[in-house]
């Protein structure tokens, strides 16, 4: 039995998809535990390309159970669009389950997301994905949300929808935004509800049963630790917790069932959307990293901001997620650089600190302090073991381990599966 959690340690886009796909090949069950279709990763194999936003990576394996757990917010329209995309490309034999306790994203959540962002001055915008994630979690916390179990019951769905539309229309009207008609939404969404019903299950019981039957379960995180609602760079965060600590609550299992927690990090840092980024730099070296690492948003094509590896952030993630190992991605992108920098502390108002300040205003005044290591020149894309790495690359990884106090369990030297070097087997 194993319960392996894969989470992002930075601001998302760390390459979790590759590691999740890799581990999913061994798991009996793959569970997405938070967020919704704000996430996304691309999977390529057999000359085909799949963009997944909601559906776990195990969907390509007919013998694995794939679960959308209670901590998720699910847009039914996006769910069926993703299923159609898979089916059109021949992925028809799979096992998929949706938690009866997950919450449903409806059109007014998306409008509220846009409304809230548009009301903020430019520098205060979160830069959300506009998928209605925040407003749906808000409804959940206000205890007016529509859960999957109510969504698939026509009578209860309509009654709750009517009340919610009435409430949200008042807010939308107050700020001169487009309002909604409950009957219109109901007429469209009742067909999604009917189609979703066969997938609905008590997924907490399913996961616990799997553990009792000695199965291997993979928990697939979306986004990254710094986007955590509680421990991230608030308010520039998402509305759920992408940490391993949130897995038990968001899936209905005991924390004791988790056997390994893998934090995925790039060998450097990137950030999309708004928000402070201490190790951000923008020069020729940043440009080289951006082009070599293909650091452009998958949906929008926007260039990602580039920064050196920030150990203050990684230490924070080790604490809040209880990482037992690190997976370092895109190490090959750093080859050819004269020097590699690691941020080991910040200076805030003349004082050295080794933690992420709680207040974003304080954080914005932090400057990074670096340790500089020699870079490596060799192409490492064909490396198949730690021993084969150039001395400088080994030293870079060893220094990261030393500073963090956890082992590197995987490192990656290219996009292909074969370019993934596993230093510790977890399943
Ligand atoms: P929301 O999750 O759409 O509410 O967006 C909140 C913040 O999280 C924004 O800065 C988004 O850019 C960021 N975000 C949400 N999902 C992802 C992701 O999968 N990768 C990277 N950033 C994300």
Tab-separated table of C-alpha atoms and ligand atoms in Angstrom:
chain	number	residue	atom	x	y	z
A	1	UNK	CA	0.000	0.000	0.000
A	2	UNK	CA	1.229	3.480	-0.773
A	3	UNK	CA	-0.293	6.939	-0.743
A	4	UNK	CA	1.932	9.243	-2.772
A	5	UNK	CA	1.159	12.946	-3.068
A	6	UNK	CA	2.595	15.076	-5.891
A	7	UNK	CA	2.417	18.826	-5.297
A	8	UNK	CA	3.872	21.966	-6.818
A	9	UNK	CA	6.352	23.865	-4.623
A	10	UNK	CA	6.262	27.209	-6.413
A	11	UNK	CA	3.495	29.031	-8.337
A	12	UNK	CA	2.344	26.166	-10.529
A	13	UNK	CA	3.713	25.108	-13.943
A	14	UNK	CA	6.606	23.244	-12.268
A	15	UNK	CA	6.165	20.200	-14.490
A	16	UNK	CA	3.921	18.241	-12.107
A	17	UNK	CA	2.144	16.808	-15.132
A	18	UNK	CA	5.196	14.862	-16.240
A	19	UNK	CA	5.831	13.393	-12.780
A	20	UNK	CA	2.167	12.613	-12.234
A	21	UNK	CA	1.940	10.815	-15.590
A	22	UNK	CA	5.086	8.947	-14.730
A	23	UNK	CA	3.792	7.787	-11.324
A	24	UNK	CA	0.243	7.263	-12.601
A	25	UNK	CA	1.602	4.402	-14.698
A	26	UNK	CA	2.173	2.499	-11.458
A	27	UNK	CA	-0.837	3.605	-9.392
A	28	UNK	CA	-4.131	1.727	-8.949
A	29	UNK	CA	-5.989	4.951	-8.257
A	30	UNK	CA	-5.301	8.587	-9.229
A	31	UNK	CA	-7.033	11.335	-7.257
A	32	UNK	CA	-7.323	15.080	-8.043
A	33	UNK	CA	-8.026	16.764	-4.705
A	34	UNK	CA	-8.460	20.537	-5.187
A	35	UNK	CA	-9.074	23.290	-7.694
A	36	UNK	CA	-10.945	22.873	-10.936
A	37	UNK	CA	-10.390	23.661	-14.588
A	38	UNK	CA	-8.007	26.510	-13.674
A	39	UNK	CA	-5.299	23.834	-13.828
A	40	UNK	CA	-3.944	22.291	-16.963
A	41	UNK	CA	-1.325	20.057	-18.364
A	42	UNK	CA	-0.537	18.644	-21.734
A	43	UNK	CA	0.200	14.966	-22.239
A	44	UNK	CA	1.806	13.734	-25.442
A	45	UNK	CA	2.149	10.124	-26.524
A	46	UNK	CA	1.719	7.971	-29.663
A	47	UNK	CA	1.755	11.165	-31.737
A	48	UNK	CA	-1.339	12.467	-29.941
A	49	UNK	CA	-1.681	15.479	-27.691
A	50	UNK	CA	-4.170	15.745	-24.804
A	51	UNK	CA	-4.935	18.851	-22.722
A	52	UNK	CA	-6.250	17.874	-19.290
A	53	UNK	CA	-7.773	20.420	-16.908
A	54	UNK	CA	-10.080	18.457	-14.616
A	55	UNK	CA	-9.579	14.788	-15.363
A	56	UNK	CA	-6.721	12.947	-13.615
A	57	UNK	CA	-3.716	11.665	-15.597
A	58	UNK	CA	-4.604	8.027	-15.004
A	59	UNK	CA	-7.462	8.337	-17.512
A	60	UNK	CA	-5.294	6.709	-20.206
A	61	UNK	CA	-4.995	3.517	-18.150
A	62	UNK	CA	-8.097	1.340	-18.259
A	63	UNK	CA	-7.150	-0.592	-15.120
A	64	UNK	CA	-6.747	2.497	-12.900
A	65	UNK	CA	-9.551	4.303	-11.075
A	66	UNK	CA	-9.591	8.083	-11.577
A	67	UNK	CA	-11.242	10.271	-8.974
A	68	UNK	CA	-12.331	13.912	-8.794
A	69	UNK	CA	-12.470	14.281	-5.005
A	70	UNK	CA	-14.673	16.327	-2.688
A	71	UNK	CA	-12.192	19.236	-2.493
A	72	UNK	CA	-12.673	20.048	-6.165
A	73	UNK	CA	-14.954	22.538	-7.892
A	74	UNK	CA	-16.321	21.097	-11.118
A	75	UNK	CA	-17.640	22.937	-14.136
A	76	UNK	CA	-19.936	20.283	-15.709
A	77	UNK	CA	-19.686	21.830	-19.170
A	78	UNK	CA	-15.864	21.778	-19.027
A	79	UNK	CA	-15.979	18.232	-17.631
A	80	UNK	CA	-17.953	16.920	-20.604
A	81	UNK	CA	-15.926	18.946	-23.118
A	82	UNK	CA	-12.801	17.285	-21.751
A	83	UNK	CA	-14.429	13.851	-21.871
A	84	UNK	CA	-15.512	14.432	-25.511
A	85	UNK	CA	-11.989	15.541	-26.449
A	86	UNK	CA	-10.649	12.288	-24.952
A	87	UNK	CA	-13.299	10.142	-26.602
A	88	UNK	CA	-12.753	11.769	-30.011
A	89	UNK	CA	-9.093	10.792	-29.725
A	90	UNK	CA	-9.963	7.190	-28.936
A	91	UNK	CA	-9.742	7.250	-25.136
A	92	UNK	CA	-12.979	5.412	-24.370
A	93	UNK	CA	-12.046	2.645	-21.937
A	94	UNK	CA	-11.521	4.230	-18.522
A	95	UNK	CA	-12.767	4.300	-14.933
A	96	UNK	CA	-13.836	7.751	-13.770
A	97	UNK	CA	-15.609	8.831	-10.557
A	98	UNK	CA	-16.827	12.200	-9.282
A	99	UNK	CA	-17.277	12.861	-5.562
A	100	UNK	CA	-20.861	13.342	-4.427
A	101	UNK	CA	-19.531	16.126	-2.156
A	102	UNK	CA	-17.594	18.191	-4.759
A	103	UNK	CA	-19.066	21.591	-5.685
A	104	UNK	CA	-20.463	22.647	-9.050
A	105	UNK	CA	-19.318	25.747	-10.954
A	106	UNK	CA	-22.206	27.505	-12.694
A	107	UNK	CA	-22.206	30.436	-15.185
A	108	UNK	CA	-22.777	33.096	-12.504
A	109	UNK	CA	-19.548	32.034	-10.750
A	110	UNK	CA	-17.618	32.910	-13.891
A	111	UNK	CA	-19.397	36.278	-14.186
A	112	UNK	CA	-18.640	37.023	-10.504
A	113	UNK	CA	-14.979	36.111	-11.047
A	114	UNK	CA	-14.808	38.615	-13.945
A	115	UNK	CA	-16.735	41.221	-11.967
A	116	UNK	CA	-14.432	41.030	-8.918
A	117	UNK	CA	-11.310	41.279	-11.060
A	118	UNK	CA	-12.656	44.182	-13.120
A	119	UNK	CA	-13.472	46.145	-9.968
A	120	UNK	CA	-9.842	46.089	-8.799
A	121	UNK	CA	-7.243	48.608	-9.932
A	122	UNK	CA	-4.646	47.098	-12.275
A	123	UNK	CA	-1.925	46.463	-9.668
A	124	UNK	CA	-4.406	44.772	-7.315
A	125	UNK	CA	-5.805	42.287	-9.842
A	126	UNK	CA	-5.116	38.662	-8.916
A	127	UNK	CA	-4.976	37.692	-12.590
A	128	UNK	CA	-7.368	34.775	-12.078
A	129	UNK	CA	-8.040	32.262	-14.818
A	130	UNK	CA	-11.647	33.571	-14.962
A	131	UNK	CA	-13.047	30.071	-14.521
A	132	UNK	CA	-15.260	30.935	-11.543
A	133	UNK	CA	-13.027	29.080	-9.075
A	134	UNK	CA	-12.993	31.721	-6.295
A	135	UNK	CA	-16.753	32.469	-6.332
A	136	UNK	CA	-17.593	28.744	-6.289
A	137	UNK	CA	-15.406	28.165	-3.211
A	138	UNK	CA	-16.971	31.322	-1.712
A	139	UNK	CA	-20.436	29.760	-2.086
A	140	UNK	CA	-19.100	26.591	-0.460
A	141	UNK	CA	-17.823	28.577	2.542
A	142	UNK	CA	-21.111	30.543	2.691
A	143	UNK	CA	-22.912	27.182	2.748
A	144	UNK	CA	-25.026	27.987	-0.277
A	145	UNK	CA	-22.961	26.007	-2.798
A	146	UNK	CA	-24.474	23.308	-4.992
A	147	UNK	CA	-22.842	19.940	-4.411
A	148	UNK	CA	-22.743	17.144	-6.965
A	149	UNK	CA	-25.250	15.096	-4.953
A	150	UNK	CA	-27.785	17.961	-5.201
A	151	UNK	CA	-26.883	18.736	-8.806
A	152	UNK	CA	-27.962	15.252	-9.941
A	153	UNK	CA	-31.335	15.556	-8.179
A	154	UNK	CA	-33.474	17.744	-10.471
A	155	UNK	CA	-35.779	19.043	-7.775
A	156	UNK	CA	-33.024	19.953	-5.311
A	157	UNK	CA	-30.851	21.394	-8.072
A	158	UNK	CA	-33.587	23.724	-9.303
A	159	UNK	CA	-34.559	24.875	-5.828
A	160	UNK	CA	-30.963	25.688	-4.797
A	161	UNK	CA	-30.166	27.212	-8.188
A	162	UNK	CA	-33.189	29.530	-7.948
A	163	UNK	CA	-32.116	30.818	-4.528
A	164	UNK	CA	-28.526	31.306	-5.625
A	165	UNK	CA	-29.398	33.103	-8.851
A	166	UNK	CA	-31.689	35.432	-6.908
A	167	UNK	CA	-28.890	36.238	-4.444
A	168	UNK	CA	-26.095	36.606	-6.984
A	169	UNK	CA	-28.258	38.679	-9.362
A	170	UNK	CA	-28.614	41.277	-6.591
A	171	UNK	CA	-24.824	41.544	-6.343
A	172	UNK	CA	-24.353	41.589	-10.129
A	173	UNK	CA	-27.071	44.264	-10.533
A	174	UNK	CA	-25.509	46.449	-7.837
A	175	UNK	CA	-22.323	46.613	-9.909
A	176	UNK	CA	-24.096	46.891	-13.305
A	177	UNK	CA	-23.188	43.407	-14.456
A	178	UNK	CA	-25.199	40.984	-16.565
A	179	UNK	CA	-27.709	38.933	-14.522
A	180	UNK	CA	-28.855	35.320	-14.960
A	181	UNK	CA	-32.076	33.417	-15.444
A	182	UNK	CA	-32.376	30.313	-13.242
A	183	UNK	CA	-34.705	28.529	-15.686
A	184	UNK	CA	-32.309	29.049	-18.578
A	185	UNK	CA	-29.370	27.664	-16.585
A	186	UNK	CA	-31.512	24.770	-15.363
A	187	UNK	CA	-32.649	23.867	-18.891
A	188	UNK	CA	-29.054	23.639	-20.077
A	189	UNK	CA	-27.448	22.109	-16.995
A	190	UNK	CA	-30.035	19.433	-16.166
A	191	UNK	CA	-28.780	17.454	-19.158
A	192	UNK	CA	-25.189	17.654	-17.823
A	193	UNK	CA	-26.515	16.497	-14.453
A	194	UNK	CA	-28.191	13.485	-16.022
A	195	UNK	CA	-24.977	12.633	-17.863
A	196	UNK	CA	-22.879	13.100	-14.720
A	197	UNK	CA	-25.015	10.851	-12.479
A	198	UNK	CA	-23.358	7.539	-13.514
A	199	UNK	CA	-19.943	8.895	-12.510
A	200	UNK	CA	-21.011	10.015	-9.013
A	201	UNK	CA	-19.749	8.089	-5.992
A	202	UNK	CA	-18.768	8.324	-2.344
A	203	UNK	CA	-15.140	8.720	-3.327
A	204	UNK	CA	-13.839	8.976	0.249
A	205	UNK	CA	-15.096	5.438	0.859
A	206	UNK	CA	-13.587	4.297	-2.458
A	207	UNK	CA	-10.138	5.649	-1.564
A	208	UNK	CA	-10.278	4.167	1.936
A	209	UNK	CA	-11.380	0.806	0.489
A	210	UNK	CA	-8.430	0.953	-1.908
A	211	UNK	CA	-6.028	1.473	0.994
A	212	UNK	CA	-7.615	-1.441	2.881
A	213	UNK	CA	-7.085	-3.598	-0.213
A	214	UNK	CA	-3.374	-2.628	-0.227
A	215	UNK	CA	-3.590	-0.574	-3.419
A	216	UNK	CA	-1.282	2.247	-4.518
A	217	UNK	CA	-2.956	5.638	-4.608
A	218	UNK	CA	-1.554	8.760	-6.261
A	219	UNK	CA	-2.851	12.197	-5.205
A	220	UNK	CA	-2.400	14.666	-8.043
A	221	UNK	CA	-1.957	18.294	-6.994
A	222	UNK	CA	-2.791	21.273	-9.189
A	223	UNK	CA	-1.225	24.781	-8.982
A	224	UNK	CA	1.606	25.256	-6.446
A	225	UNK	CA	2.175	25.866	-2.713
A	226	UNK	CA	2.663	29.623	-3.104
A	227	UNK	CA	-0.864	29.811	-4.546
A	228	UNK	CA	-2.269	28.254	-1.335
A	229	UNK	CA	-5.166	30.252	0.105
A	230	UNK	CA	-3.694	29.982	3.617
A	231	UNK	CA	0.076	29.761	3.176
A	232	UNK	CA	0.631	31.388	-0.223
A	233	UNK	CA	1.334	34.969	-1.252
A	234	UNK	CA	-2.168	36.140	-0.253
A	235	UNK	CA	-4.122	37.741	-1.881
A	236	UNK	CA	-2.334	36.660	-5.095
A	237	UNK	CA	-3.373	33.052	-4.617
A	238	UNK	CA	-6.011	30.602	-5.745
A	239	UNK	CA	-9.033	29.738	-3.570
A	240	UNK	CA	-8.019	26.262	-2.412
A	241	UNK	CA	-4.959	24.706	-0.845
A	242	UNK	CA	-2.577	23.006	-3.290
A	243	UNK	CA	-0.529	21.527	-0.411
A	244	UNK	CA	-0.194	17.920	0.727
A	245	UNK	CA	-1.657	19.004	4.074
A	246	UNK	CA	-4.990	19.550	2.344
A	247	UNK	CA	-5.151	16.019	0.897
A	248	UNK	CA	-6.794	14.274	3.891
A	249	UNK	CA	-9.571	16.870	4.176
A	250	UNK	CA	-10.089	17.222	0.448
A	251	UNK	CA	-10.363	13.494	-0.160
A	252	UNK	CA	-11.738	12.093	3.110
A	253	UNK	CA	-8.781	9.992	4.246
A	254	UNK	CA	-6.554	9.872	7.320
A	255	UNK	CA	-3.227	11.772	7.105
A	256	UNK	CA	-1.608	8.523	8.254
A	257	UNK	CA	-2.338	6.947	4.869
A	258	UNK	CA	0.177	9.216	3.121
A	259	UNK	CA	3.525	7.488	2.628
A	260	UNK	CA	5.454	9.909	0.386
A	261	UNK	CA	5.071	13.579	-0.486
A	262	UNK	CA	6.918	14.697	-3.594
A	263	UNK	CA	7.381	18.419	-4.111
A	264	UNK	CA	7.937	19.296	-7.755
A	265	UNK	CA	10.177	22.255	-8.466
A	266	UNK	CA	11.861	23.673	-11.522
A	267	UNK	CA	15.657	23.950	-11.301
A	268	UNK	CA	14.902	27.700	-11.412
A	269	UNK	CA	11.631	29.650	-10.838
A	270	UNK	CA	8.864	31.064	-13.020
A	271	UNK	CA	5.630	32.874	-12.319
A	272	UNK	CA	2.558	33.746	-14.392
A	273	UNK	CA	-0.273	36.071	-13.383
A	274	UNK	CA	0.288	38.923	-10.957
A	275	UNK	CA	2.166	39.043	-7.689
A	276	UNK	CA	5.590	39.650	-6.185
A	277	UNK	CA	8.428	37.338	-7.249
A	278	UNK	CA	11.595	37.946	-5.182
A	279	UNK	CA	14.177	36.216	-7.410
A	280	UNK	CA	12.751	37.538	-10.685
A	281	UNK	CA	15.319	38.921	-13.130
A	282	UNK	CA	15.062	39.966	-16.728
A	283	UNK	CA	18.258	39.963	-18.792
A	284	UNK	CA	19.995	37.851	-21.458
A	285	UNK	CA	20.298	34.875	-19.094
A	286	UNK	CA	16.573	35.052	-18.266
A	287	UNK	CA	15.826	35.147	-21.951
A	288	UNK	CA	18.000	32.089	-22.612
A	289	UNK	CA	16.200	30.174	-19.848
A	290	UNK	CA	12.802	31.309	-21.160
A	291	UNK	CA	13.490	30.148	-24.714
A	292	UNK	CA	15.273	26.913	-23.777
A	293	UNK	CA	12.664	25.999	-21.161
A	294	UNK	CA	9.812	27.085	-23.452
A	295	UNK	CA	8.531	29.291	-20.650
A	296	UNK	CA	5.427	30.628	-22.372
A	297	UNK	CA	1.923	30.090	-20.970
A	298	UNK	CA	0.225	27.022	-22.508
A	299	UNK	CA	-3.145	28.772	-22.884
A	300	UNK	CA	-2.228	32.397	-23.574
A	301	UNK	CA	1.339	32.144	-24.880
A	302	UNK	CA	2.356	34.922	-22.458
A	303	UNK	CA	6.093	34.871	-21.608
A	304	UNK	CA	6.590	33.621	-18.050
A	305	UNK	CA	8.673	35.698	-15.647
A	306	UNK	CA	11.983	33.997	-14.819
A	307	UNK	CA	13.848	33.839	-11.492
A	308	UNK	CA	16.596	31.927	-9.699
A	309	UNK	CA	15.715	29.044	-7.411
A	310	UNK	CA	14.333	30.416	-4.146
A	311	UNK	CA	15.187	28.239	-1.157
A	312	UNK	CA	13.268	30.465	1.273
A	313	UNK	CA	10.159	29.482	-0.649
A	314	UNK	CA	11.135	25.821	-0.923
A	315	UNK	CA	11.802	25.622	2.843
A	316	UNK	CA	8.358	27.160	3.420
A	317	UNK	CA	6.888	24.476	1.152
A	318	UNK	CA	8.776	21.697	2.941
A	319	UNK	CA	7.138	22.914	6.161
A	320	UNK	CA	3.588	23.494	4.976
A	321	UNK	CA	3.406	20.359	2.810
A	322	UNK	CA	5.688	18.054	4.813
A	323	UNK	CA	7.669	17.151	1.698
A	324	UNK	CA	9.585	13.874	1.986
A	325	UNK	CA	11.361	14.325	-1.334
A	326	UNK	CA	11.957	16.776	-4.141
A	327	UNK	CA	11.569	16.308	-7.880
A	328	UNK	CA	13.778	18.779	-9.759
A	329	UNK	CA	12.539	19.481	-13.275
A	330	UNK	CA	14.180	21.102	-16.316
A	331	UNK	CA	17.735	20.742	-14.999
A	332	UNK	CA	18.923	20.546	-18.637
A	333	UNK	CA	17.697	24.128	-19.245
A	334	UNK	CA	20.480	25.447	-16.986
A	335	UNK	CA	23.324	23.921	-19.010
A	336	UNK	CA	25.539	26.512	-20.671
A	337	UNK	CA	25.176	29.126	-17.920
A	338	UNK	CA	28.362	30.422	-16.284
A	339	UNK	CA	26.898	30.535	-12.829
A	340	UNK	CA	23.837	29.320	-10.930
A	341	UNK	CA	22.299	31.291	-8.107
A	342	UNK	CA	20.319	30.009	-5.140
A	343	UNK	CA	18.413	32.457	-2.965
A	344	UNK	CA	19.096	31.504	0.670
A	345	UNK	CA	17.534	34.447	2.536
A	346	UNK	CA	15.886	37.830	2.040
A	347	UNK	CA	16.699	41.268	3.367
A	348	UNK	CA	13.690	43.140	4.698
A	349	UNK	CA	14.229	46.733	5.835
A	350	UNK	CA	17.926	46.056	6.453
A	351	UNK	CA	17.354	42.791	8.381
A	352	UNK	CA	18.129	39.314	7.050
A	353	UNK	CA	15.136	36.934	7.226
A	354	UNK	CA	14.687	33.282	6.198
A	355	UNK	CA	10.904	33.110	5.936
A	356	UNK	CA	8.134	34.277	3.608
A	357	UNK	CA	6.506	37.338	5.246
A	358	UNK	CA	2.758	37.010	5.859
A	359	UNK	CA	2.016	40.482	4.520
A	360	UNK	CA	2.356	40.972	0.788
A	361	UNK	CA	3.327	44.629	1.447
A	362	UNK	CA	6.306	43.426	3.553
A	363	UNK	CA	7.146	40.724	1.034
A	364	UNK	CA	7.267	43.296	-1.760
A	365	UNK	CA	10.069	45.112	0.110
A	366	UNK	CA	12.238	41.957	0.338
A	367	UNK	CA	15.422	41.643	-1.707
A	368	UNK	CA	17.037	38.236	-2.309
A	369	UNK	CA	20.446	37.144	-0.950
A	370	UNK	CA	22.212	34.627	-3.179
A	371	UNK	CA	24.757	31.908	-2.951
A	372	UNK	CA	26.510	31.534	-6.331
A	373	UNK	CA	27.655	28.172	-7.672
A	374	UNK	CA	29.601	27.431	-10.855
A	375	UNK	CA	27.418	26.436	-13.822
A	376	UNK	CA	27.846	23.436	-16.134
A	377	UNK	CA	28.451	23.513	-19.872
A	378	UNK	CA	27.689	19.945	-20.925
A	379	UNK	CA	24.459	18.829	-22.605
A	380	UNK	CA	22.824	16.561	-19.990
A	381	UNK	CA	19.727	15.506	-21.934
A	382	UNK	CA	21.040	11.929	-22.361
A	383	UNK	CA	22.027	11.421	-18.745
A	384	UNK	CA	20.398	8.354	-17.161
A	385	UNK	CA	21.858	8.485	-13.627
A	386	UNK	CA	23.019	10.969	-11.005
A	387	UNK	CA	26.615	9.736	-11.441
A	388	UNK	CA	26.624	10.747	-15.133
A	389	UNK	CA	25.903	14.419	-14.325
A	390	UNK	CA	28.763	16.936	-14.620
A	391	UNK	CA	30.379	17.757	-11.266
A	392	UNK	CA	28.825	21.261	-11.150
A	393	UNK	CA	25.306	19.919	-11.754
A	394	UNK	CA	25.795	17.303	-9.009
A	395	UNK	CA	27.008	20.036	-6.652
A	396	UNK	CA	23.981	22.184	-7.482
A	397	UNK	CA	21.589	19.340	-6.602
A	398	UNK	CA	23.567	18.346	-3.495
A	399	UNK	CA	23.552	21.947	-2.235
A	400	UNK	CA	19.765	22.104	-2.655
A	401	UNK	CA	19.388	18.870	-0.640
A	402	UNK	CA	21.743	20.174	2.027
A	403	UNK	CA	19.922	23.475	2.429
A	404	UNK	CA	16.463	21.879	2.436
A	405	UNK	CA	17.223	18.803	4.524
A	406	UNK	CA	15.240	16.471	2.210
A	407	UNK	CA	16.473	14.199	-0.576
A	408	UNK	CA	16.010	14.744	-4.297
A	409	UNK	CA	14.011	11.670	-5.336
A	410	UNK	CA	13.591	12.453	-9.042
A	411	UNK	CA	15.295	14.777	-11.512
A	412	UNK	CA	14.380	15.460	-15.098
A	413	UNK	CA	16.618	16.366	-18.042
A	414	UNK	CA	14.100	16.691	-20.879
A	415	UNK	CA	10.426	16.336	-21.825
A	416	UNK	CA	10.499	12.614	-22.616
A	417	UNK	CA	9.578	9.919	-20.088
A	418	UNK	CA	13.015	8.373	-20.530
A	419	UNK	CA	14.578	11.640	-19.433
A	420	UNK	CA	13.205	11.179	-15.913
A	421	UNK	CA	15.755	9.819	-13.442
A	422	UNK	CA	14.206	8.220	-10.377
A	423	UNK	CA	16.463	8.087	-7.323
A	424	UNK	CA	13.848	6.592	-4.984
A	425	UNK	CA	11.052	4.194	-5.926
A	426	UNK	CA	7.811	5.134	-4.162
A	427	UNK	CA	5.278	2.705	-5.588
B	1	LIG	P1	-7.794	31.277	-9.996
B	1	LIG	O1	-7.301	29.958	-9.500
B	1	LIG	O2	-8.368	31.226	-11.383
B	1	LIG	O3	-8.715	31.951	-9.028
B	1	LIG	O4	-6.513	32.252	-10.131
B	1	LIG	C1	-5.793	32.699	-8.982
B	1	LIG	C2	-4.289	32.751	-9.268
B	1	LIG	O5	-3.792	31.429	-9.417
B	1	LIG	C3	-3.899	33.483	-10.550
B	1	LIG	O6	-2.671	34.163	-10.327
B	1	LIG	C4	-3.677	32.373	-11.568
B	1	LIG	O7	-2.755	32.742	-12.587
B	1	LIG	C5	-3.091	31.304	-10.658
B	1	LIG	N1	-3.309	29.938	-11.146
B	1	LIG	C6	-4.436	29.213	-11.063
B	1	LIG	N2	-4.267	27.996	-11.597
B	1	LIG	C7	-2.983	27.921	-12.005
B	1	LIG	C8	-2.186	26.896	-12.617
B	1	LIG	O8	-2.636	25.770	-12.860
B	1	LIG	N3	-0.880	27.229	-12.892
B	1	LIG	C9	-0.339	28.443	-12.587
B	1	LIG	N4	-1.056	29.430	-12.006
B	1	LIG	C10	-2.354	29.171	-11.721
